[in-house]
XYZ file of N, CA and C in Angstrom:
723
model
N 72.282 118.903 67.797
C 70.859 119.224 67.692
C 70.598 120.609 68.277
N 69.615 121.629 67.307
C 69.146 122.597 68.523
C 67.926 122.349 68.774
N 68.299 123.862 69.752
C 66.897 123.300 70.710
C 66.110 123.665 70.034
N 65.824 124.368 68.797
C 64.311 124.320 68.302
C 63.861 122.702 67.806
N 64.680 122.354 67.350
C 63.871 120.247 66.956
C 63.823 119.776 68.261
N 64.560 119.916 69.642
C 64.501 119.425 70.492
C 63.038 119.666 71.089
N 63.039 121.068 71.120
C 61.479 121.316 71.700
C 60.432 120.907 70.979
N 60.583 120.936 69.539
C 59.515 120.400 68.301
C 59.535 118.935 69.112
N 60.691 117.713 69.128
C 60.429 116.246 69.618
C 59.392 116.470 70.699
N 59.705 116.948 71.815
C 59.048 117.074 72.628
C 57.795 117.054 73.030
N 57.708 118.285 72.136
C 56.218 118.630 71.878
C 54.939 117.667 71.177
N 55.912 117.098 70.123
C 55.380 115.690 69.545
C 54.615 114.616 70.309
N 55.271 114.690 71.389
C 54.986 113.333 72.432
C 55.427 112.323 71.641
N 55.049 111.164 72.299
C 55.092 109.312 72.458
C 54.223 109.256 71.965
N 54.044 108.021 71.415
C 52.959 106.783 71.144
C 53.832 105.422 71.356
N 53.311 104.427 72.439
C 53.874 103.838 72.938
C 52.955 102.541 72.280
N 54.089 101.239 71.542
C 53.704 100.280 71.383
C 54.132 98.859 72.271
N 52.694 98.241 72.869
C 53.469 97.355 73.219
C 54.352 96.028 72.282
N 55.345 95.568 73.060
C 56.104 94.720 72.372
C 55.834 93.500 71.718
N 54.967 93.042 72.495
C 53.851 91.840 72.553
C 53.559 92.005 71.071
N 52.183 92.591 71.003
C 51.918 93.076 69.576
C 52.504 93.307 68.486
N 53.720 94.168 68.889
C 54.864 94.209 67.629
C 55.295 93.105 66.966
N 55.237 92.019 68.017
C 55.799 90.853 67.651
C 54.722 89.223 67.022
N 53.797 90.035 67.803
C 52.379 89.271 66.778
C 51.764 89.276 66.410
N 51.599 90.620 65.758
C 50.404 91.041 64.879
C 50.266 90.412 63.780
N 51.554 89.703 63.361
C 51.000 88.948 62.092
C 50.579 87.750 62.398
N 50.551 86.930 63.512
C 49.962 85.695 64.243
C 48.079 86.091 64.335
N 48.191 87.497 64.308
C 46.718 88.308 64.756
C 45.849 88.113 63.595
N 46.848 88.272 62.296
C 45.873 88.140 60.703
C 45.956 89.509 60.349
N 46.793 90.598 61.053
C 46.773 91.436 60.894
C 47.992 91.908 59.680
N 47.657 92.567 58.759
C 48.532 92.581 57.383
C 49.894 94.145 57.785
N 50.700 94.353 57.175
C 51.361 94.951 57.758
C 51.292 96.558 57.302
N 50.426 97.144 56.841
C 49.261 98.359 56.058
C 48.379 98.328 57.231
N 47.434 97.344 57.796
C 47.132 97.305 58.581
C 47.757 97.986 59.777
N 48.740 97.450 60.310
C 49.675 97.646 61.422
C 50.081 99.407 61.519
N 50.209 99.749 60.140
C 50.399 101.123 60.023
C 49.350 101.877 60.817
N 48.500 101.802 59.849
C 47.063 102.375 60.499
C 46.865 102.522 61.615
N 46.806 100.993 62.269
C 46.937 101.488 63.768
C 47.807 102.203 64.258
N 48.973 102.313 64.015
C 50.108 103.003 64.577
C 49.483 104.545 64.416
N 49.205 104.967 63.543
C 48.848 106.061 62.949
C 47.053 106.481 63.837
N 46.497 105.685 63.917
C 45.415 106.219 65.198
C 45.527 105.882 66.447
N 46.547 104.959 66.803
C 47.022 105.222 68.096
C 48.073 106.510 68.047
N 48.834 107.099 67.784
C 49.487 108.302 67.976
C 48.387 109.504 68.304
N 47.644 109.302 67.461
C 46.506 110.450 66.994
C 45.668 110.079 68.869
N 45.360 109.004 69.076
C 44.431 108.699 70.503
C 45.670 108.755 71.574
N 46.750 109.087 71.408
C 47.532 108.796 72.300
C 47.233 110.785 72.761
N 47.376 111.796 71.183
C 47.565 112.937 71.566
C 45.993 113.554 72.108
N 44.965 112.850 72.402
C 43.759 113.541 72.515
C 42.836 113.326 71.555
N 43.598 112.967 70.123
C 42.106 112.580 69.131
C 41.982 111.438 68.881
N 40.414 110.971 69.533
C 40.468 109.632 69.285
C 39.510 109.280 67.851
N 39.385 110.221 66.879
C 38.215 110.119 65.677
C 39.367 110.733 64.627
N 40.472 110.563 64.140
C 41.749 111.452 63.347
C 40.391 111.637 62.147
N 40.391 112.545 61.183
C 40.752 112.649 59.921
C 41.188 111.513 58.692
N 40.453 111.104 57.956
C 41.068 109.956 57.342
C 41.972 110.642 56.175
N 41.326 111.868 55.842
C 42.403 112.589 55.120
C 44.264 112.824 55.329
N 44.208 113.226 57.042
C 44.914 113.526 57.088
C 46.002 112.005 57.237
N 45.192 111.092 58.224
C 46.231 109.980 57.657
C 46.753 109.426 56.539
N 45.856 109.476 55.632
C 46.246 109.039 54.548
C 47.368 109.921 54.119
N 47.457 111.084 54.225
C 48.495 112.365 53.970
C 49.705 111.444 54.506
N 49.718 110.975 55.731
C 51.218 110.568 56.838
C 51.497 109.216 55.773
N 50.704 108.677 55.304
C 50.909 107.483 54.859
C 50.839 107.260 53.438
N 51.224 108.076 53.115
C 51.600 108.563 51.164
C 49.992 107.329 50.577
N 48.951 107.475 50.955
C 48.083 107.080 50.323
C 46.820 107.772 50.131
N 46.278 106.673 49.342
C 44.327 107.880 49.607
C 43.920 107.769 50.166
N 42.872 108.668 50.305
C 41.621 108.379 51.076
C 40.765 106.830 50.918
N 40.816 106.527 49.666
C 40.171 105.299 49.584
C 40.739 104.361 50.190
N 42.423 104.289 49.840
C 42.589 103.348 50.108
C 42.977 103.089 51.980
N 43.015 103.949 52.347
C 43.123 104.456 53.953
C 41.267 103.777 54.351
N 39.998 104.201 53.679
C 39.179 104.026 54.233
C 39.059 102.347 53.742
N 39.434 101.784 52.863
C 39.256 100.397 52.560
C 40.458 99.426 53.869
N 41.098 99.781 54.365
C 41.912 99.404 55.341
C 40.951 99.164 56.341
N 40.523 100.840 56.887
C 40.288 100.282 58.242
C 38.665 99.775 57.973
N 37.994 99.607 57.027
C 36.914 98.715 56.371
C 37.377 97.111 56.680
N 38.641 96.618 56.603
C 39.235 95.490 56.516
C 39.122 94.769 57.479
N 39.961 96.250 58.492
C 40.080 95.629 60.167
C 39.003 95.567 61.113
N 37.584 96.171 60.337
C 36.830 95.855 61.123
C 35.855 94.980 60.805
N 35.984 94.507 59.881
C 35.791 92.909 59.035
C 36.369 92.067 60.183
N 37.497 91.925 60.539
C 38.632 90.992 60.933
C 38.120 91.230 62.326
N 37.463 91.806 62.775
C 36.731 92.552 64.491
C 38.274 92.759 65.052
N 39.239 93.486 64.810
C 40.479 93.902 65.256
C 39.904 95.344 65.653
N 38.619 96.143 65.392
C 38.898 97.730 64.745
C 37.345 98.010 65.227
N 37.018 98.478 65.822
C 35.347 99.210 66.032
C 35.537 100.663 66.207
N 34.027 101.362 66.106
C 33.904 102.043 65.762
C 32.644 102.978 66.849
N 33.025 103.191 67.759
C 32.023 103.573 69.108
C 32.034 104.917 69.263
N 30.431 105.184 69.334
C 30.025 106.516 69.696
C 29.442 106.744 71.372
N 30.077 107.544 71.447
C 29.982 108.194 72.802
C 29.546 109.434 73.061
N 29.037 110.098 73.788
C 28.608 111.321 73.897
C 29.877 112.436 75.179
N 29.596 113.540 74.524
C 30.271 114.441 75.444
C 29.844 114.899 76.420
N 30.630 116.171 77.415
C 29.956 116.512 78.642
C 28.454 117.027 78.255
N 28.770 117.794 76.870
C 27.513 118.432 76.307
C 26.574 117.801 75.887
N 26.377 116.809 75.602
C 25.489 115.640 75.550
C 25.550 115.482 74.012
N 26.564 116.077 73.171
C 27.005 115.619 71.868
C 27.350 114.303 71.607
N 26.857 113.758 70.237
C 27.669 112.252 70.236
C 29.189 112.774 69.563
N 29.795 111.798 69.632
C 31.470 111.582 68.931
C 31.905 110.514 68.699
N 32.647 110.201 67.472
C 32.731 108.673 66.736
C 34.306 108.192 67.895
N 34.641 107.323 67.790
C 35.744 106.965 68.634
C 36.671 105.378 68.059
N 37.564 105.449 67.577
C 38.453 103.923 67.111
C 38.787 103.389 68.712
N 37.897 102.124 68.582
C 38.569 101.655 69.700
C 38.865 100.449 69.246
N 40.351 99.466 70.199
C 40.937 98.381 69.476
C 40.988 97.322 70.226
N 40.017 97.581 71.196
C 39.679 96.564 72.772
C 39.750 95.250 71.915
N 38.778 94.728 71.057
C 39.107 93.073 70.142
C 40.688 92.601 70.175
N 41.161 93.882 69.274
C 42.763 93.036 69.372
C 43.229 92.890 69.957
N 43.087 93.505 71.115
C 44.114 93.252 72.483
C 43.558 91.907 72.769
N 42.383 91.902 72.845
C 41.643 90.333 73.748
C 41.858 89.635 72.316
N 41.974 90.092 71.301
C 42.576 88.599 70.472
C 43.970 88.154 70.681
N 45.191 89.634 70.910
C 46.653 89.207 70.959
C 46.291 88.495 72.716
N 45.550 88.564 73.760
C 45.300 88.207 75.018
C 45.104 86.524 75.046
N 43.890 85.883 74.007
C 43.648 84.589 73.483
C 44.786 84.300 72.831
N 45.441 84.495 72.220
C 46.445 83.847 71.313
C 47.825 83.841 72.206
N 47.828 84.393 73.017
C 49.201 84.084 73.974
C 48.906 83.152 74.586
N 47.212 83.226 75.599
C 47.154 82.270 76.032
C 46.939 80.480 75.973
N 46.343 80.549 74.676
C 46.765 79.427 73.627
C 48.323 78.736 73.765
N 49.035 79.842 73.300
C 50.552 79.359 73.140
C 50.719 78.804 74.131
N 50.547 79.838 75.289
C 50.800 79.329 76.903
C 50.878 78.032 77.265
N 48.980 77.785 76.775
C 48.922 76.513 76.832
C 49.626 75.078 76.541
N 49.878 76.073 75.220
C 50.412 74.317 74.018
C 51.911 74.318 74.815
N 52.342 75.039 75.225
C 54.189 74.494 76.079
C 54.040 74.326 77.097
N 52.668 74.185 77.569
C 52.642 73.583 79.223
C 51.949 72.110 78.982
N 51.465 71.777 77.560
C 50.849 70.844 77.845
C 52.023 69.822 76.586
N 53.316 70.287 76.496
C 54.028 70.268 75.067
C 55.096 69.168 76.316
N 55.180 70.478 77.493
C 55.754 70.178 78.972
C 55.348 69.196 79.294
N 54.172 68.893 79.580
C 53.915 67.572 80.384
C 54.177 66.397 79.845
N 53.883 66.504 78.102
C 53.574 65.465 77.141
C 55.144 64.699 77.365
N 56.449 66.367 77.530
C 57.490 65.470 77.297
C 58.074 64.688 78.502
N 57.637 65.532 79.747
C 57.891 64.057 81.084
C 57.213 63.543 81.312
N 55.878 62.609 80.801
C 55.252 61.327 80.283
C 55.811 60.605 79.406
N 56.814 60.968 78.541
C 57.054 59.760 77.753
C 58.669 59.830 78.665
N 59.109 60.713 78.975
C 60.617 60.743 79.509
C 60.339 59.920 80.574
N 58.831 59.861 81.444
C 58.919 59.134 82.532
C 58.828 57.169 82.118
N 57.779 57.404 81.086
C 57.755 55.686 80.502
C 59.113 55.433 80.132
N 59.764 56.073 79.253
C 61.256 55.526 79.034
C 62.304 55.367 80.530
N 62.332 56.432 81.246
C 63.307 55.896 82.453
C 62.303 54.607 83.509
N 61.510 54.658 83.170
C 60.789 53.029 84.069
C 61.306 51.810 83.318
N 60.502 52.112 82.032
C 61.607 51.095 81.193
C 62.632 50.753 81.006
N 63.685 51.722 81.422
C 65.274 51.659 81.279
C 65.398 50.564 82.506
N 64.760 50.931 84.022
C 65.344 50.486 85.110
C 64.450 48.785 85.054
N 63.585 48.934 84.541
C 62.882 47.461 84.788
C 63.538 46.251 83.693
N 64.390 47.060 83.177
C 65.603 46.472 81.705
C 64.160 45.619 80.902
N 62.910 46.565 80.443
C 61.998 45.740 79.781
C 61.285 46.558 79.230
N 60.293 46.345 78.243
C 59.281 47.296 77.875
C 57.773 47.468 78.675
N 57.096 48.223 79.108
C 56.144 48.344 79.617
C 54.767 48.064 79.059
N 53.808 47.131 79.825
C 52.732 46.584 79.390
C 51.568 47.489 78.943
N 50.557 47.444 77.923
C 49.471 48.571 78.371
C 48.929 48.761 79.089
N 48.979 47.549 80.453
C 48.115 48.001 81.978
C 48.953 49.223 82.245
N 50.290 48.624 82.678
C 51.582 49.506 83.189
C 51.115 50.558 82.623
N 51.232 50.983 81.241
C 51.169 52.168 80.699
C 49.800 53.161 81.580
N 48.738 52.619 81.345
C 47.330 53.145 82.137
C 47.964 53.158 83.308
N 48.286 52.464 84.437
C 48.636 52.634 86.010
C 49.482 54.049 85.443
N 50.187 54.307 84.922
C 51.115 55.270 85.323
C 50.593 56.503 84.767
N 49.795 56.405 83.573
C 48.839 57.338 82.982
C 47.801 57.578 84.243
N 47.059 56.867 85.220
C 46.570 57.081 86.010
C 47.524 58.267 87.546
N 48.203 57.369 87.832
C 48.803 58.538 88.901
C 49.125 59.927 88.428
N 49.342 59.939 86.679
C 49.450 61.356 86.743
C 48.104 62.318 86.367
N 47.219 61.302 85.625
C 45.839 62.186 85.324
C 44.973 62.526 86.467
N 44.823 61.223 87.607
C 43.609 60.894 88.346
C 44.119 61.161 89.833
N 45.411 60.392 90.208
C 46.334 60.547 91.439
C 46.890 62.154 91.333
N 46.999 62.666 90.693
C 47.745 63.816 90.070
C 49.066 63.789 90.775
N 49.777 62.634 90.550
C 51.171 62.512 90.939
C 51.960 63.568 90.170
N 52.902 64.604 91.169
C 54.220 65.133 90.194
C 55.007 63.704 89.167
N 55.453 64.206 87.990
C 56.601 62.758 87.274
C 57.592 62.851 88.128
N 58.072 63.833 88.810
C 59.475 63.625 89.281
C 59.320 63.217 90.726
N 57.838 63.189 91.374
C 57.944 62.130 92.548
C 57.456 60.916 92.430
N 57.209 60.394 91.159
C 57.055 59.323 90.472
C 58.416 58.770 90.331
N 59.217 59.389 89.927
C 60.861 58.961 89.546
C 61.560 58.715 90.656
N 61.169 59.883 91.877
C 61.311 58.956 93.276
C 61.206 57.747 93.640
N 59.781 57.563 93.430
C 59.070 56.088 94.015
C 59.986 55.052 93.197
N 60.546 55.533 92.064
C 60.728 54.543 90.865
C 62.416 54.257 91.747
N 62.836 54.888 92.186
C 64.495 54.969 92.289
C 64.080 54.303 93.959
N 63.278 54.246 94.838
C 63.358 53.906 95.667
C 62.917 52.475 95.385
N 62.281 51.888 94.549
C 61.922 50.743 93.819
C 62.925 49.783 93.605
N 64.001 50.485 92.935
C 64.923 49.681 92.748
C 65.681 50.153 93.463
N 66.552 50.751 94.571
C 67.221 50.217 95.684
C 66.697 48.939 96.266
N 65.520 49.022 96.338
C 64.808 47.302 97.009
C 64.617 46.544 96.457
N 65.409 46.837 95.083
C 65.543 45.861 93.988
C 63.711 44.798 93.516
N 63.072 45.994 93.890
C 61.304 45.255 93.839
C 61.008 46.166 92.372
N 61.648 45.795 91.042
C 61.047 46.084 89.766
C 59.395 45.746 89.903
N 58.254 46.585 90.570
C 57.388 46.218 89.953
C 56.292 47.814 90.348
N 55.522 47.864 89.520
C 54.419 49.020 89.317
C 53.412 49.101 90.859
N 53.603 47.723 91.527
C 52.640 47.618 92.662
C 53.037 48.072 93.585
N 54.708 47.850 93.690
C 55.515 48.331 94.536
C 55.699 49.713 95.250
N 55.707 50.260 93.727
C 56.065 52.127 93.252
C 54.536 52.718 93.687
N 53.869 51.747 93.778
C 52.358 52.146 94.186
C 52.216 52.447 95.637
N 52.490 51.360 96.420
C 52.700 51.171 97.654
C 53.459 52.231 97.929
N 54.836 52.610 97.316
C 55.412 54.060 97.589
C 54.544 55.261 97.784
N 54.158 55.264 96.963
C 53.428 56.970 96.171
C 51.916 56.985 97.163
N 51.410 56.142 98.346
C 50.539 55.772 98.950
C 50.739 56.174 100.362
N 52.261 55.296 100.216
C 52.636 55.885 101.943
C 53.124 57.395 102.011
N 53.730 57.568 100.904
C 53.895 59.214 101.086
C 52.665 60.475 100.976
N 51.917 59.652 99.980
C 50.415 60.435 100.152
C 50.202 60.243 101.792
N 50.377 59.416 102.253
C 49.463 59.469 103.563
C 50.195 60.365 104.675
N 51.331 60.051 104.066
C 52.140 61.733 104.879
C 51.958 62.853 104.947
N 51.315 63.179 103.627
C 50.785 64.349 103.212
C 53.082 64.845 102.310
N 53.406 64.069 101.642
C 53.873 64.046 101.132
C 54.386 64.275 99.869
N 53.705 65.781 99.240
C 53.454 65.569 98.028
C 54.419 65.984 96.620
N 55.730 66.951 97.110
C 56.034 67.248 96.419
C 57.722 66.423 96.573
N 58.838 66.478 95.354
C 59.996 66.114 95.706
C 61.177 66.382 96.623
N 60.249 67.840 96.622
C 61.262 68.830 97.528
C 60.847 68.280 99.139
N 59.756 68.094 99.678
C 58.926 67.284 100.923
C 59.656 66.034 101.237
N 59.393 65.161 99.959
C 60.137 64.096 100.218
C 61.387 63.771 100.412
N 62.186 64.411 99.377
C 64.116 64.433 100.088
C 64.010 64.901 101.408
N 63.247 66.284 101.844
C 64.242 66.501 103.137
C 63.752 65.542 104.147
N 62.329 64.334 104.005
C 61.548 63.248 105.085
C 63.029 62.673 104.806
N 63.424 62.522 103.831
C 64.520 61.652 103.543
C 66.303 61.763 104.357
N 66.147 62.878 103.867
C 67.197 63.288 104.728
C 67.340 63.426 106.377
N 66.147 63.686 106.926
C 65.758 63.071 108.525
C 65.778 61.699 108.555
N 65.269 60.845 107.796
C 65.693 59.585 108.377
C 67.303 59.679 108.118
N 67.941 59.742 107.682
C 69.435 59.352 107.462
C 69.883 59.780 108.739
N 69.662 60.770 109.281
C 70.172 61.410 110.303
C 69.822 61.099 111.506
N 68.420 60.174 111.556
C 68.129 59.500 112.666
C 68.945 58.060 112.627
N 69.520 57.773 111.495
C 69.971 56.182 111.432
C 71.322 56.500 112.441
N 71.904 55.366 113.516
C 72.370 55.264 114.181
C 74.256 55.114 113.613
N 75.310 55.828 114.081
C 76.580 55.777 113.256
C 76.768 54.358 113.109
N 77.953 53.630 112.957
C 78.887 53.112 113.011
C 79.439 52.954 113.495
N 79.778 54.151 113.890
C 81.609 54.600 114.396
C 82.866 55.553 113.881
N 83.336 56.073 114.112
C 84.252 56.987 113.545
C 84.741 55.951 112.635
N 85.442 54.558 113.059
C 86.701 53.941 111.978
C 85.657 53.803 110.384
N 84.468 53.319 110.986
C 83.264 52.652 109.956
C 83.093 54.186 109.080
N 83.298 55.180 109.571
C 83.019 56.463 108.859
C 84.157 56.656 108.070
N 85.166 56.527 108.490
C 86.333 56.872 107.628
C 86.338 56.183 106.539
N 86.604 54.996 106.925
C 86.293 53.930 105.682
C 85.598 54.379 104.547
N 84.255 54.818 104.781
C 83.396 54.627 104.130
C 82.776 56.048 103.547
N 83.727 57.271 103.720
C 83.579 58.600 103.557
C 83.493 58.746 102.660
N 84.144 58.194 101.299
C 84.082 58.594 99.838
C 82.638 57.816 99.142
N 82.032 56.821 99.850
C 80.875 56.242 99.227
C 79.606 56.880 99.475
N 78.522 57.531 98.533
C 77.438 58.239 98.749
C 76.547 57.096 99.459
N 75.951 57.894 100.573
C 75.145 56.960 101.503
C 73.572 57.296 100.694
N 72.785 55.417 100.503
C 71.601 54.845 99.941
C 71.065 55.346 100.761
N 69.541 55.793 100.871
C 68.535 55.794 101.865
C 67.962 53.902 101.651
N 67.640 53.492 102.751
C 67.420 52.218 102.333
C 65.763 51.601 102.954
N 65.416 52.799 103.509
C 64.349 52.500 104.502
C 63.051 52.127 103.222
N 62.422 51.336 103.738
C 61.311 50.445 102.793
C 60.244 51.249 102.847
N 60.227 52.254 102.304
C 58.639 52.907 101.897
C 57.625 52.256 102.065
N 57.445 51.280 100.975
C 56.376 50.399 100.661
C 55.579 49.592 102.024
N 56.552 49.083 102.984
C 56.581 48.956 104.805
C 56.902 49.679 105.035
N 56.261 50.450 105.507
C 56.899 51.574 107.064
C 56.777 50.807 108.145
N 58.390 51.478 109.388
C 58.056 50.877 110.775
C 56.590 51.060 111.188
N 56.424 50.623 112.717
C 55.325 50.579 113.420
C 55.281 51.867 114.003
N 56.413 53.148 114.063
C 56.189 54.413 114.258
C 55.030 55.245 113.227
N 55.453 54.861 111.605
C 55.220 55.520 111.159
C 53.290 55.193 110.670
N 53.283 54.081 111.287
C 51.932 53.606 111.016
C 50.713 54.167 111.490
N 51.357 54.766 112.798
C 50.132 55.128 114.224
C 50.064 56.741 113.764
């Protein structure tokens, strides 16, 4: 390369698109003639003119004038595209493309998406949580059951996975029942107990308060993962006061 195109690039500047947009303007309704256009008055507002010439775009964009002015006629149909006058230091007015809509439309439409995989998320550990209750109770679940457990997560705003706690501490005490897992998710509320990460390490202090064995009783028994076995549902008379 010489440096005369080098200095010509240069001189050119940027027009910087975000990626976002690149990637959903057609989610926007926005046609891809459309997309030009903008590209073509954002360069132009990027270098200082924010009112281009429709002539001259149409020139960059091997089309007419008509059909250049029936475009951005389109996009501001679609409220992607306005058209704001402002005045200068001199107290002149001046026309101005501004594209504030599309951004706050590509802004709504992400956050939409956002939505639908957080709520796509929850939908799928509600039924992942009814199926592993069902697995362990070796039965199908009643429509009360169903509501109780629909309740701790709508109304209780139980996490599912300290639900799956209560559920696994359920059956170590071999007590298959919804009243039980209740009684769980109650005493740990009253702990102020709320997340899974809270509850393993309460968990892991009791283990460590439980009294040894013995070295021989340890050896023995080194390769078997140690149960927490302490009864949630009863707490000692420590944990009451």
């Amino acid at each position: 390369m010489d440096d005369t195109f080098m200095q010509q690039f240069i001189n050119a500047g940027q027009t910087t698109v975000s990626s976002l947009l690149l990637a959903h303007f057609h989610e926007l309704g926005i046609t891809n003639d459309e997309f030009l256009v903008y590209l073509e008055l954002k360069s132009f507002y990027d270098a200082g003119n924010h009112f281009p010439d429709m002539a001259t775009i149409a020139q960059r964009l091997r089309l007419s004038s008509t059909q250049v002015y029936q475009i951005i006629h389109r996009m501001i149909q679609k409220k992607i595209l306005t058209i704001d006058t402002t005045q200068d230091k001199q107290g002149r007015s001046q026309d101005q493309y501004d594209f504030a809509l599309m951004y706050r439309k590509l802004a709504t439409y992400l956050s939409q998406q956002n939505r639908q995989v957080v709520e796509q998320k929850s939908s799928d550990q509600r039924q992942a949580l009814f199926e592993q209750i069902e697995t362990e109770f070796g039965r199908p679940l009643s429509p009360i059951e169903y509501e109780t457990i629909a309740a701790w997560l709508d109304q209780d705003h139980y996490q599912a996975d300290v639900i799956g706690l209560a559920l696994r501490e359920a059956v170590l005490n071999q007590a298959y029942s919804l009243k039980y897992m209740d009684r769980i998710l109650l005493s740990w509320e009253r702990k102020h107990l709320t997340t899974k990460q809270q509850i393993q390490r309460e968990q892991e202090k009791r283990q460590q308060r439980q009294p040894s064995s013995g070295a021989a009783a340890q050896s023995s028994t080194e390769d078997i993962p140690q149960i927490p076995m302490y009864n949630w549902a009863e707490p000692d008379d420590d944990d009451k006061q």
